[in-house]
GROMACS .gro file of N, CA, C and O in nm:
model
  456
    1UNK      N    1   0.089  -0.124   0.020
    1UNK     CA    2  -0.022  -0.009   0.027
    1UNK      C    3   0.137   0.108  -0.002
    1UNK      O    4   0.021   0.181  -0.045
    2UNK      N    5   0.219   0.119   0.047
    2UNK     CA    6   0.362   0.233   0.055
    2UNK      C    7   0.235   0.343   0.170
    2UNK      O    8   0.217   0.290   0.267
    3UNK      N    9   0.241   0.426   0.152
    3UNK     CA   10   0.230   0.561   0.279
    3UNK      C   11   0.067   0.563   0.294
    3UNK      O   12   0.014   0.564   0.145
    4UNK      N   13   0.014   0.585   0.379
    4UNK     CA   14  -0.122   0.628   0.411
    4UNK      C   15  -0.121   0.712   0.561
    4UNK      O   16  -0.091   0.718   0.646
    5UNK      N   17  -0.144   0.825   0.488
    5UNK     CA   18  -0.251   0.901   0.599
    5UNK      C   19  -0.340   0.944   0.591
    5UNK      O   20  -0.444   0.971   0.499
    6UNK      N   21  -0.415   0.894   0.681
    6UNK     CA   22  -0.580   0.873   0.702
    6UNK      C   23  -0.668   1.014   0.673
    6UNK      O   24  -0.712   1.016   0.666
    7UNK      N   25  -0.565   1.128   0.766
    7UNK     CA   26  -0.646   1.245   0.767
    7UNK      C   27  -0.637   1.305   0.579
    7UNK      O   28  -0.709   1.408   0.531
    8UNK      N   29  -0.571   1.241   0.467
    8UNK     CA   30  -0.601   1.310   0.378
    8UNK      C   31  -0.704   1.214   0.268
    8UNK      O   32  -0.640   1.086   0.275
    9UNK      N   33  -0.772   1.286   0.211
    9UNK     CA   34  -0.855   1.241   0.118
    9UNK      C   35  -0.799   1.161   0.005
    9UNK      O   36  -0.872   1.056  -0.045
   10UNK      N   37  -0.742   1.184  -0.040
   10UNK     CA   38  -0.673   1.153  -0.175
   10UNK      C   39  -0.607   0.979  -0.099
   10UNK      O   40  -0.599   0.926  -0.234
   11UNK      N   41  -0.568   1.020  -0.030
   11UNK     CA   42  -0.521   0.849   0.036
   11UNK      C   43  -0.626   0.713   0.118
   11UNK      O   44  -0.603   0.629   0.094
   12UNK      N   45  -0.748   0.785   0.082
   12UNK     CA   46  -0.848   0.686   0.140
   12UNK      C   47  -0.881   0.592   0.084
   12UNK      O   48  -0.936   0.481   0.117
   13UNK      N   49  -0.871   0.595  -0.079
   13UNK     CA   50  -0.874   0.506  -0.106
   13UNK      C   51  -0.824   0.377  -0.069
   13UNK      O   52  -0.859   0.251  -0.089
   14UNK      N   53  -0.698   0.396  -0.053
   14UNK     CA   54  -0.602   0.276  -0.027
   14UNK      C   55  -0.670   0.161   0.059
   14UNK      O   56  -0.655   0.054   0.064
   15UNK      N   57  -0.737   0.233   0.158
   15UNK     CA   58  -0.795   0.177   0.287
   15UNK      C   59  -0.945   0.056   0.214
   15UNK      O   60  -0.937  -0.037   0.269
   16UNK      N   61  -0.953   0.082   0.064
   16UNK     CA   62  -1.066   0.023   0.005
   16UNK      C   63  -1.005  -0.148  -0.022
   16UNK      O   64  -1.099  -0.241  -0.045
   17UNK      N   65  -0.854  -0.107  -0.037
   17UNK     CA   66  -0.812  -0.299  -0.086
   17UNK      C   67  -0.791  -0.359   0.056
   17UNK      O   68  -0.750  -0.298   0.161
   18UNK      N   69  -0.866  -0.464   0.014
   18UNK     CA   70  -0.843  -0.579   0.140
   18UNK      C   71  -0.733  -0.691   0.096
   18UNK      O   72  -0.776  -0.708  -0.004
   19UNK      N   73  -0.713  -0.746   0.235
   19UNK     CA   74  -0.686  -0.678   0.334
   19UNK      C   75  -0.575  -0.566   0.352
   19UNK      O   76  -0.460  -0.519   0.282
   20UNK      N   77  -0.572  -0.459   0.428
   20UNK     CA   78  -0.495  -0.367   0.433
   20UNK      C   79  -0.423  -0.334   0.581
   20UNK      O   80  -0.534  -0.337   0.668
   21UNK      N   81  -0.315  -0.373   0.580
   21UNK     CA   82  -0.261  -0.343   0.728
   21UNK      C   83  -0.190  -0.242   0.729
   21UNK      O   84  -0.117  -0.205   0.636
   22UNK      N   85  -0.142  -0.206   0.876
   22UNK     CA   86  -0.027  -0.100   0.873
   22UNK      C   87   0.073  -0.153   0.950
   22UNK      O   88   0.036  -0.188   1.087
   23UNK      N   89   0.186  -0.086   0.955
   23UNK     CA   90   0.282  -0.155   1.024
   23UNK      C   91   0.270  -0.074   1.190
   23UNK      O   92   0.300   0.057   1.177
   24UNK      N   93   0.301  -0.147   1.295
   24UNK     CA   94   0.334  -0.059   1.401
   24UNK      C   95   0.465  -0.029   1.436
   24UNK      O   96   0.544  -0.082   1.386
   25UNK      N   97   0.468   0.141   1.479
   25UNK     CA   98   0.605   0.154   1.441
   25UNK      C   99   0.706   0.167   1.569
   25UNK      O  100   0.793   0.125   1.588
   26UNK      N  101   0.641   0.055   1.669
   26UNK     CA  102   0.732   0.056   1.791
   26UNK      C  103   0.738  -0.102   1.803
   26UNK      O  104   0.825  -0.149   1.873
   27UNK      N  105   0.643  -0.165   1.715
   27UNK     CA  106   0.640  -0.357   1.743
   27UNK      C  107   0.692  -0.423   1.624
   27UNK      O  108   0.742  -0.529   1.628
   28UNK      N  109   0.680  -0.349   1.509
   28UNK     CA  110   0.722  -0.378   1.393
   28UNK      C  111   0.617  -0.500   1.368
   28UNK      O  112   0.658  -0.590   1.327
   29UNK      N  113   0.534  -0.482   1.390
   29UNK     CA  114   0.416  -0.612   1.364
   29UNK      C  115   0.314  -0.531   1.281
   29UNK      O  116   0.242  -0.384   1.306
   30UNK      N  117   0.219  -0.639   1.192
   30UNK     CA  118   0.120  -0.569   1.084
   30UNK      C  119  -0.017  -0.563   1.197
   30UNK      O  120  -0.053  -0.623   1.210
   31UNK      N  121  -0.049  -0.465   1.163
   31UNK     CA  122  -0.242  -0.427   1.235
   31UNK      C  123  -0.341  -0.408   1.145
   31UNK      O  124  -0.323  -0.294   1.001
   32UNK      N  125  -0.459  -0.459   1.137
   32UNK     CA  126  -0.541  -0.407   1.026
   32UNK      C  127  -0.545  -0.257   1.046
   32UNK      O  128  -0.577  -0.181   1.071
   33UNK      N  129  -0.599  -0.216   0.883
   33UNK     CA  130  -0.605  -0.103   0.866
   33UNK      C  131  -0.642  -0.006   0.970
   33UNK      O  132  -0.734   0.067   1.029
   34UNK      N  133  -0.809  -0.090   0.980
   34UNK     CA  134  -0.939   0.017   1.043
   34UNK      C  135  -0.915   0.000   1.221
   34UNK      O  136  -0.916   0.091   1.254
   35UNK      N  137  -0.833  -0.095   1.289
   35UNK     CA  138  -0.763  -0.118   1.393
   35UNK      C  139  -0.642   0.041   1.425
   35UNK      O  140  -0.630   0.095   1.483
   36UNK      N  141  -0.572   0.027   1.321
   36UNK     CA  142  -0.464   0.112   1.359
   36UNK      C  143  -0.542   0.244   1.316
   36UNK      O  144  -0.496   0.379   1.375
   37UNK      N  145  -0.662   0.259   1.208
   37UNK     CA  146  -0.701   0.438   1.182
   37UNK      C  147  -0.753   0.476   1.319
   37UNK      O  148  -0.730   0.586   1.386
   38UNK      N  149  -0.804   0.378   1.360
   38UNK     CA  150  -0.878   0.410   1.526
   38UNK      C  151  -0.787   0.455   1.627
   38UNK      O  152  -0.805   0.552   1.688
   39UNK      N  153  -0.685   0.445   1.647
   39UNK     CA  154  -0.582   0.432   1.724
   39UNK      C  155  -0.526   0.605   1.698
   39UNK      O  156  -0.468   0.649   1.793
   40UNK      N  157  -0.493   0.601   1.548
   40UNK     CA  158  -0.445   0.741   1.493
   40UNK      C  159  -0.535   0.864   1.488
   40UNK      O  160  -0.534   0.957   1.491
   41UNK      N  161  -0.660   0.857   1.543
   41UNK     CA  162  -0.808   0.955   1.562
   41UNK      C  163  -0.729   1.039   1.605
   41UNK      O  164  -0.720   1.017   1.753
   42UNK      N  165  -0.709   1.183   1.572
   42UNK     CA  166  -0.699   1.259   1.631
   42UNK      C  167  -0.569   1.316   1.641
   42UNK      O  168  -0.510   1.414   1.711
   43UNK      N  169  -0.438   1.180   1.628
   43UNK     CA  170  -0.314   1.167   1.688
   43UNK      C  171  -0.249   1.217   1.554
   43UNK      O  172  -0.269   1.155   1.491
   44UNK      N  173  -0.114   1.243   1.562
   44UNK     CA  174  -0.006   1.245   1.478
   44UNK      C  175   0.090   1.138   1.459
   44UNK      O  176   0.137   1.097   1.372
   45UNK      N  177   0.097   1.046   1.606
   45UNK     CA  178   0.135   0.945   1.611
   45UNK      C  179   0.099   0.846   1.703
   45UNK      O  180   0.024   0.888   1.833
   46UNK      N  181   0.092   0.733   1.679
   46UNK     CA  182   0.037   0.644   1.744
   46UNK      C  183   0.103   0.522   1.748
   46UNK      O  184   0.151   0.454   1.618
   47UNK      N  185   0.143   0.405   1.830
   47UNK     CA  186   0.196   0.258   1.839
   47UNK      C  187   0.031   0.149   1.861
   47UNK      O  188  -0.071   0.247   1.875
   48UNK      N  189   0.037   0.115   1.750
   48UNK     CA  190  -0.092   0.039   1.722
   48UNK      C  191  -0.104  -0.082   1.831
   48UNK      O  192  -0.210  -0.170   1.833
   49UNK      N  193   0.002  -0.107   1.927
   49UNK     CA  194  -0.036  -0.216   1.991
   49UNK      C  195   0.006  -0.187   2.134
   49UNK      O  196   0.069  -0.140   2.154
   50UNK      N  197  -0.071  -0.205   2.231
   50UNK     CA  198  -0.099  -0.133   2.368
   50UNK      C  199   0.047  -0.216   2.425
   50UNK      O  200   0.059  -0.107   2.524
   51UNK      N  201   0.055  -0.279   2.397
   51UNK     CA  202   0.200  -0.311   2.514
   51UNK      C  203   0.330  -0.300   2.432
   51UNK      O  204   0.334  -0.232   2.396
   52UNK      N  205   0.414  -0.273   2.558
   52UNK     CA  206   0.517  -0.168   2.560
   52UNK      C  207   0.594  -0.262   2.445
   52UNK      O  208   0.557  -0.409   2.485
   53UNK      N  209   0.699  -0.232   2.370
   53UNK     CA  210   0.778  -0.304   2.259
   53UNK      C  211   0.882  -0.390   2.324
   53UNK      O  212   0.937  -0.375   2.459
   54UNK      N  213   0.909  -0.526   2.284
   54UNK     CA  214   0.965  -0.616   2.361
   54UNK      C  215   1.105  -0.595   2.347
   54UNK      O  216   1.169  -0.509   2.295
   55UNK      N  217   1.168  -0.616   2.484
   55UNK     CA  218   1.303  -0.587   2.459
   55UNK      C  219   1.402  -0.704   2.482
   55UNK      O  220   1.351  -0.823   2.513
   56UNK      N  221   1.472  -0.719   2.381
   56UNK     CA  222   1.586  -0.834   2.361
   56UNK      C  223   1.715  -0.813   2.444
   56UNK      O  224   1.717  -0.746   2.491
   57UNK      N  225   1.744  -0.948   2.520
   57UNK     CA  226   1.873  -0.999   2.564
   57UNK      C  227   1.942  -0.943   2.485
   57UNK      O  228   1.969  -0.964   2.373
   58UNK      N  229   2.074  -0.971   2.608
   58UNK     CA  230   2.224  -0.941   2.502
   58UNK      C  231   2.215  -1.011   2.383
   58UNK      O  232   2.236  -1.005   2.297
   59UNK      N  233   2.169  -1.152   2.444
   59UNK     CA  234   2.226  -1.300   2.348
   59UNK      C  235   2.119  -1.310   2.245
   59UNK      O  236   2.153  -1.325   2.112
   60UNK      N  237   2.001  -1.220   2.265
   60UNK     CA  238   1.901  -1.187   2.148
   60UNK      C  239   1.982  -1.107   2.047
   60UNK      O  240   1.952  -1.104   1.942
   61UNK      N  241   1.995  -1.017   2.091
   61UNK     CA  242   2.090  -0.914   2.040
   61UNK      C  243   2.179  -0.971   1.949
   61UNK      O  244   2.192  -0.904   1.824
   62UNK      N  245   2.301  -1.029   2.010
   62UNK     CA  246   2.380  -1.088   1.927
   62UNK      C  247   2.356  -1.172   1.846
   62UNK      O  248   2.384  -1.169   1.721
   63UNK      N  249   2.251  -1.276   1.835
   63UNK     CA  250   2.211  -1.344   1.762
   63UNK      C  251   2.104  -1.268   1.652
   63UNK      O  252   2.153  -1.312   1.548
   64UNK      N  253   2.079  -1.194   1.657
   64UNK     CA  254   1.974  -1.111   1.552
   64UNK      C  255   2.094  -1.031   1.504
   64UNK      O  256   2.073  -1.042   1.347
   65UNK      N  257   2.203  -0.942   1.535
   65UNK     CA  258   2.281  -0.889   1.486
   65UNK      C  259   2.358  -0.971   1.367
   65UNK      O  260   2.404  -0.918   1.248
   66UNK      N  261   2.393  -1.116   1.403
   66UNK     CA  262   2.463  -1.161   1.293
   66UNK      C  263   2.350  -1.266   1.186
   66UNK      O  264   2.416  -1.276   1.101
   67UNK      N  265   2.218  -1.212   1.170
   67UNK     CA  266   2.130  -1.240   1.084
   67UNK      C  267   2.125  -1.105   1.002
   67UNK      O  268   2.020  -1.114   0.866
   68UNK      N  269   2.150  -1.007   1.061
   68UNK     CA  270   2.130  -0.874   0.930
   68UNK      C  271   2.213  -0.899   0.836
   68UNK      O  272   2.368  -0.886   0.807
   69UNK      N  273   2.197  -0.864   0.699
   69UNK     CA  274   2.235  -0.902   0.571
   69UNK      C  275   2.308  -0.725   0.559
   69UNK      O  276   2.205  -0.671   0.575
   70UNK      N  277   2.415  -0.692   0.482
   70UNK     CA  278   2.463  -0.559   0.500
   70UNK      C  279   2.540  -0.569   0.355
   70UNK      O  280   2.576  -0.651   0.353
   71UNK      N  281   2.509  -0.445   0.300
   71UNK     CA  282   2.552  -0.418   0.163
   71UNK      C  283   2.680  -0.321   0.209
   71UNK      O  284   2.680  -0.220   0.260
   72UNK      N  285   2.801  -0.403   0.111
   72UNK     CA  286   2.934  -0.299   0.188
   72UNK      C  287   2.991  -0.252   0.069
   72UNK      O  288   2.998  -0.333  -0.034
   73UNK      N  289   3.039  -0.113   0.059
   73UNK     CA  290   3.066  -0.083  -0.097
   73UNK      C  291   2.984  -0.070  -0.193
   73UNK      O  292   3.041  -0.068  -0.324
   74UNK      N  293   2.836  -0.059  -0.133
   74UNK     CA  294   2.752  -0.131  -0.263
   74UNK      C  295   2.785  -0.217  -0.372
   74UNK      O  296   2.728  -0.185  -0.477
   75UNK      N  297   2.854  -0.341  -0.327
   75UNK     CA  298   2.892  -0.438  -0.464
   75UNK      C  299   2.881  -0.568  -0.366
   75UNK      O  300   2.833  -0.670  -0.425
   76UNK      N  301   2.898  -0.606  -0.216
   76UNK     CA  302   2.888  -0.719  -0.178
   76UNK      C  303   2.819  -0.740  -0.057
   76UNK      O  304   2.800  -0.651   0.004
   77UNK      N  305   2.749  -0.872  -0.036
   77UNK     CA  306   2.637  -0.871   0.073
   77UNK      C  307   2.730  -0.937   0.150
   77UNK      O  308   2.763  -1.052   0.126
   78UNK      N  309   2.717  -0.899   0.311
   78UNK     CA  310   2.813  -1.003   0.382
   78UNK      C  311   2.677  -1.012   0.550
   78UNK      O  312   2.581  -0.915   0.536
   79UNK      N  313   2.724  -1.096   0.602
   79UNK     CA  314   2.700  -1.121   0.756
   79UNK      C  315   2.777  -1.104   0.853
   79UNK      O  316   2.911  -1.068   0.852
   80UNK      N  317   2.764  -1.021   0.940
   80UNK     CA  318   2.854  -1.018   1.051
   80UNK      C  319   3.016  -1.084   1.094
   80UNK      O  320   3.092  -1.068   1.083
   81UNK      N  321   2.949  -1.183   1.104
   81UNK     CA  322   3.048  -1.314   1.122
   81UNK      C  323   3.183  -1.336   1.033
   81UNK      O  324   3.233  -1.394   1.029
   82UNK      N  325   3.105  -1.291   0.908
   82UNK     CA  326   3.219  -1.283   0.814
   82UNK      C  327   3.335  -1.174   0.800
   82UNK      O  328   3.427  -1.198   0.704
   83UNK      N  329   3.312  -1.105   0.866
   83UNK     CA  330   3.395  -0.974   0.890
   83UNK      C  331   3.512  -1.020   0.952
   83UNK      O  332   3.517  -1.079   1.065
   84UNK      N  333   3.652  -0.935   1.000
   84UNK     CA  334   3.763  -0.897   1.058
   84UNK      C  335   3.673  -0.840   1.193
   84UNK      O  336   3.623  -0.779   1.212
   85UNK      N  337   3.775  -0.890   1.300
   85UNK     CA  338   3.757  -0.871   1.442
   85UNK      C  339   3.699  -0.730   1.475
   85UNK      O  340   3.617  -0.649   1.530
   86UNK      N  341   3.859  -0.676   1.390
   86UNK     CA  342   3.839  -0.507   1.384
   86UNK      C  343   3.732  -0.428   1.320
   86UNK      O  344   3.601  -0.347   1.383
   87UNK      N  345   3.639  -0.517   1.200
   87UNK     CA  346   3.548  -0.474   1.136
   87UNK      C  347   3.412  -0.479   1.202
   87UNK      O  348   3.324  -0.404   1.230
   88UNK      N  349   3.394  -0.586   1.276
   88UNK     CA  350   3.274  -0.651   1.382
   88UNK      C  351   3.285  -0.537   1.490
   88UNK      O  352   3.175  -0.474   1.518
   89UNK      N  353   3.376  -0.483   1.580
   89UNK     CA  354   3.382  -0.392   1.653
   89UNK      C  355   3.346  -0.285   1.622
   89UNK      O  356   3.278  -0.178   1.683
   90UNK      N  357   3.383  -0.244   1.506
   90UNK     CA  358   3.316  -0.098   1.444
   90UNK      C  359   3.172  -0.086   1.405
   90UNK      O  360   3.107   0.015   1.441
   91UNK      N  361   3.166  -0.204   1.352
   91UNK     CA  362   2.977  -0.209   1.341
   91UNK      C  363   2.899  -0.253   1.416
   91UNK      O  364   2.764  -0.202   1.372
   92UNK      N  365   2.939  -0.348   1.523
   92UNK     CA  366   2.844  -0.368   1.602
   92UNK      C  367   2.738  -0.253   1.683
   92UNK      O  368   2.660  -0.283   1.702
   93UNK      N  369   2.819  -0.134   1.705
   93UNK     CA  370   2.710  -0.040   1.769
   93UNK      C  371   2.595   0.030   1.686
   93UNK      O  372   2.505   0.028   1.703
   94UNK      N  373   2.614   0.067   1.551
   94UNK     CA  374   2.539   0.091   1.470
   94UNK      C  375   2.448  -0.036   1.403
   94UNK      O  376   2.328   0.030   1.384
   95UNK      N  377   2.484  -0.144   1.433
   95UNK     CA  378   2.397  -0.277   1.421
   95UNK      C  379   2.288  -0.296   1.509
   95UNK      O  380   2.173  -0.302   1.443
   96UNK      N  381   2.354  -0.263   1.597
   96UNK     CA  382   2.241  -0.221   1.736
   96UNK      C  383   2.136  -0.109   1.759
   96UNK      O  384   2.039  -0.158   1.790
   97UNK      N  385   2.184   0.003   1.699
   97UNK     CA  386   2.088   0.102   1.668
   97UNK      C  387   2.020   0.042   1.558
   97UNK      O  388   1.881   0.053   1.580
   98UNK      N  389   2.082   0.035   1.478
   98UNK     CA  390   1.983  -0.026   1.366
   98UNK      C  391   1.836  -0.146   1.377
   98UNK      O  392   1.743  -0.098   1.373
   99UNK      N  393   1.906  -0.226   1.482
   99UNK     CA  394   1.811  -0.358   1.505
   99UNK      C  395   1.733  -0.319   1.573
   99UNK      O  396   1.616  -0.299   1.595
  100UNK      N  397   1.764  -0.159   1.694
  100UNK     CA  398   1.631  -0.141   1.776
  100UNK      C  399   1.529  -0.055   1.702
  100UNK      O  400   1.421  -0.017   1.746
  101UNK      N  401   1.582  -0.002   1.582
  101UNK     CA  402   1.499   0.059   1.535
  101UNK      C  403   1.367   0.024   1.409
  101UNK      O  404   1.265   0.078   1.390
  102UNK      N  405   1.439  -0.093   1.364
  102UNK     CA  406   1.355  -0.172   1.266
  102UNK      C  407   1.285  -0.281   1.310
  102UNK      O  408   1.222  -0.368   1.225
  103UNK      N  409   1.415  -0.347   1.433
  103UNK     CA  410   1.324  -0.487   1.506
  103UNK      C  411   1.398  -0.583   1.441
  103UNK      O  412   1.438  -0.593   1.336
  104UNK      N  413   1.409  -0.721   1.476
  104UNK     CA  414   1.504  -0.822   1.451
  104UNK      C  415   1.403  -0.888   1.318
  104UNK      O  416   1.501  -0.949   1.194
  105UNK      N  417   1.291  -0.858   1.311
  105UNK     CA  418   1.221  -0.907   1.191
  105UNK      C  419   1.256  -0.842   1.041
  105UNK      O  420   1.307  -0.936   0.978
  106UNK      N  421   1.212  -0.739   1.056
  106UNK     CA  422   1.275  -0.644   0.934
  106UNK      C  423   1.413  -0.627   0.906
  106UNK      O  424   1.445  -0.661   0.823
  107UNK      N  425   1.513  -0.618   0.993
  107UNK     CA  426   1.661  -0.645   1.017
  107UNK      C  427   1.685  -0.711   0.916
  107UNK      O  428   1.803  -0.724   0.861
  108UNK      N  429   1.624  -0.860   0.945
  108UNK     CA  430   1.666  -0.972   0.878
  108UNK      C  431   1.646  -0.993   0.701
  108UNK      O  432   1.707  -1.031   0.618
  109UNK      N  433   1.567  -0.891   0.671
  109UNK     CA  434   1.502  -0.893   0.524
  109UNK      C  435   1.543  -0.779   0.459
  109UNK      O  436   1.494  -0.773   0.337
  110UNK      N  437   1.567  -0.686   0.529
  110UNK     CA  438   1.669  -0.528   0.456
  110UNK      C  439   1.791  -0.544   0.461
  110UNK      O  440   1.867  -0.623   0.574
  111UNK      N  441   1.851  -0.470   0.354
  111UNK     CA  442   1.997  -0.439   0.376
  111UNK      C  443   2.044  -0.327   0.423
  111UNK      O  444   1.959  -0.222   0.440
  112UNK      N  445   2.139  -0.374   0.540
  112UNK     CA  446   2.154  -0.221   0.600
  112UNK      C  447   2.341  -0.220   0.492
  112UNK      O  448   2.441  -0.246   0.467
  113UNK      N  449   2.326  -0.074   0.470
  113UNK     CA  450   2.425  -0.027   0.346
  113UNK      C  451   2.562   0.078   0.480
  113UNK      O  452   2.531   0.109   0.570
  114UNK      N  453   2.638   0.001   0.443
  114UNK     CA  454   2.799   0.097   0.512
  114UNK      C  455   2.832   0.169   0.439
  114UNK      O  456   2.823   0.164   0.341
   0.00000   0.00000   0.00000
């Protein structure tokens, strides 16, 4: 569906396509459009799932960043374990921040560019 702004009349046609879901910006889970729009009513921002976002343990974070594919110099796709210890040390903080922003499921499916 791409972007959806419920207050924009020109975008309302997108809600007619079924099934339509919006991605929760904090849980990174898909939520039915009708439910998400109710949460957004009169607000510019809302998470669509009421529970706080899950917090990953250190072991879960390490496992998750090892699954993140990244593009190096716009030509090669690597995973963290494919690199030297120095490169791992340099990239780990950036990958952890990336993981916290997009979530572990999406991080595995998108390319992280260095």
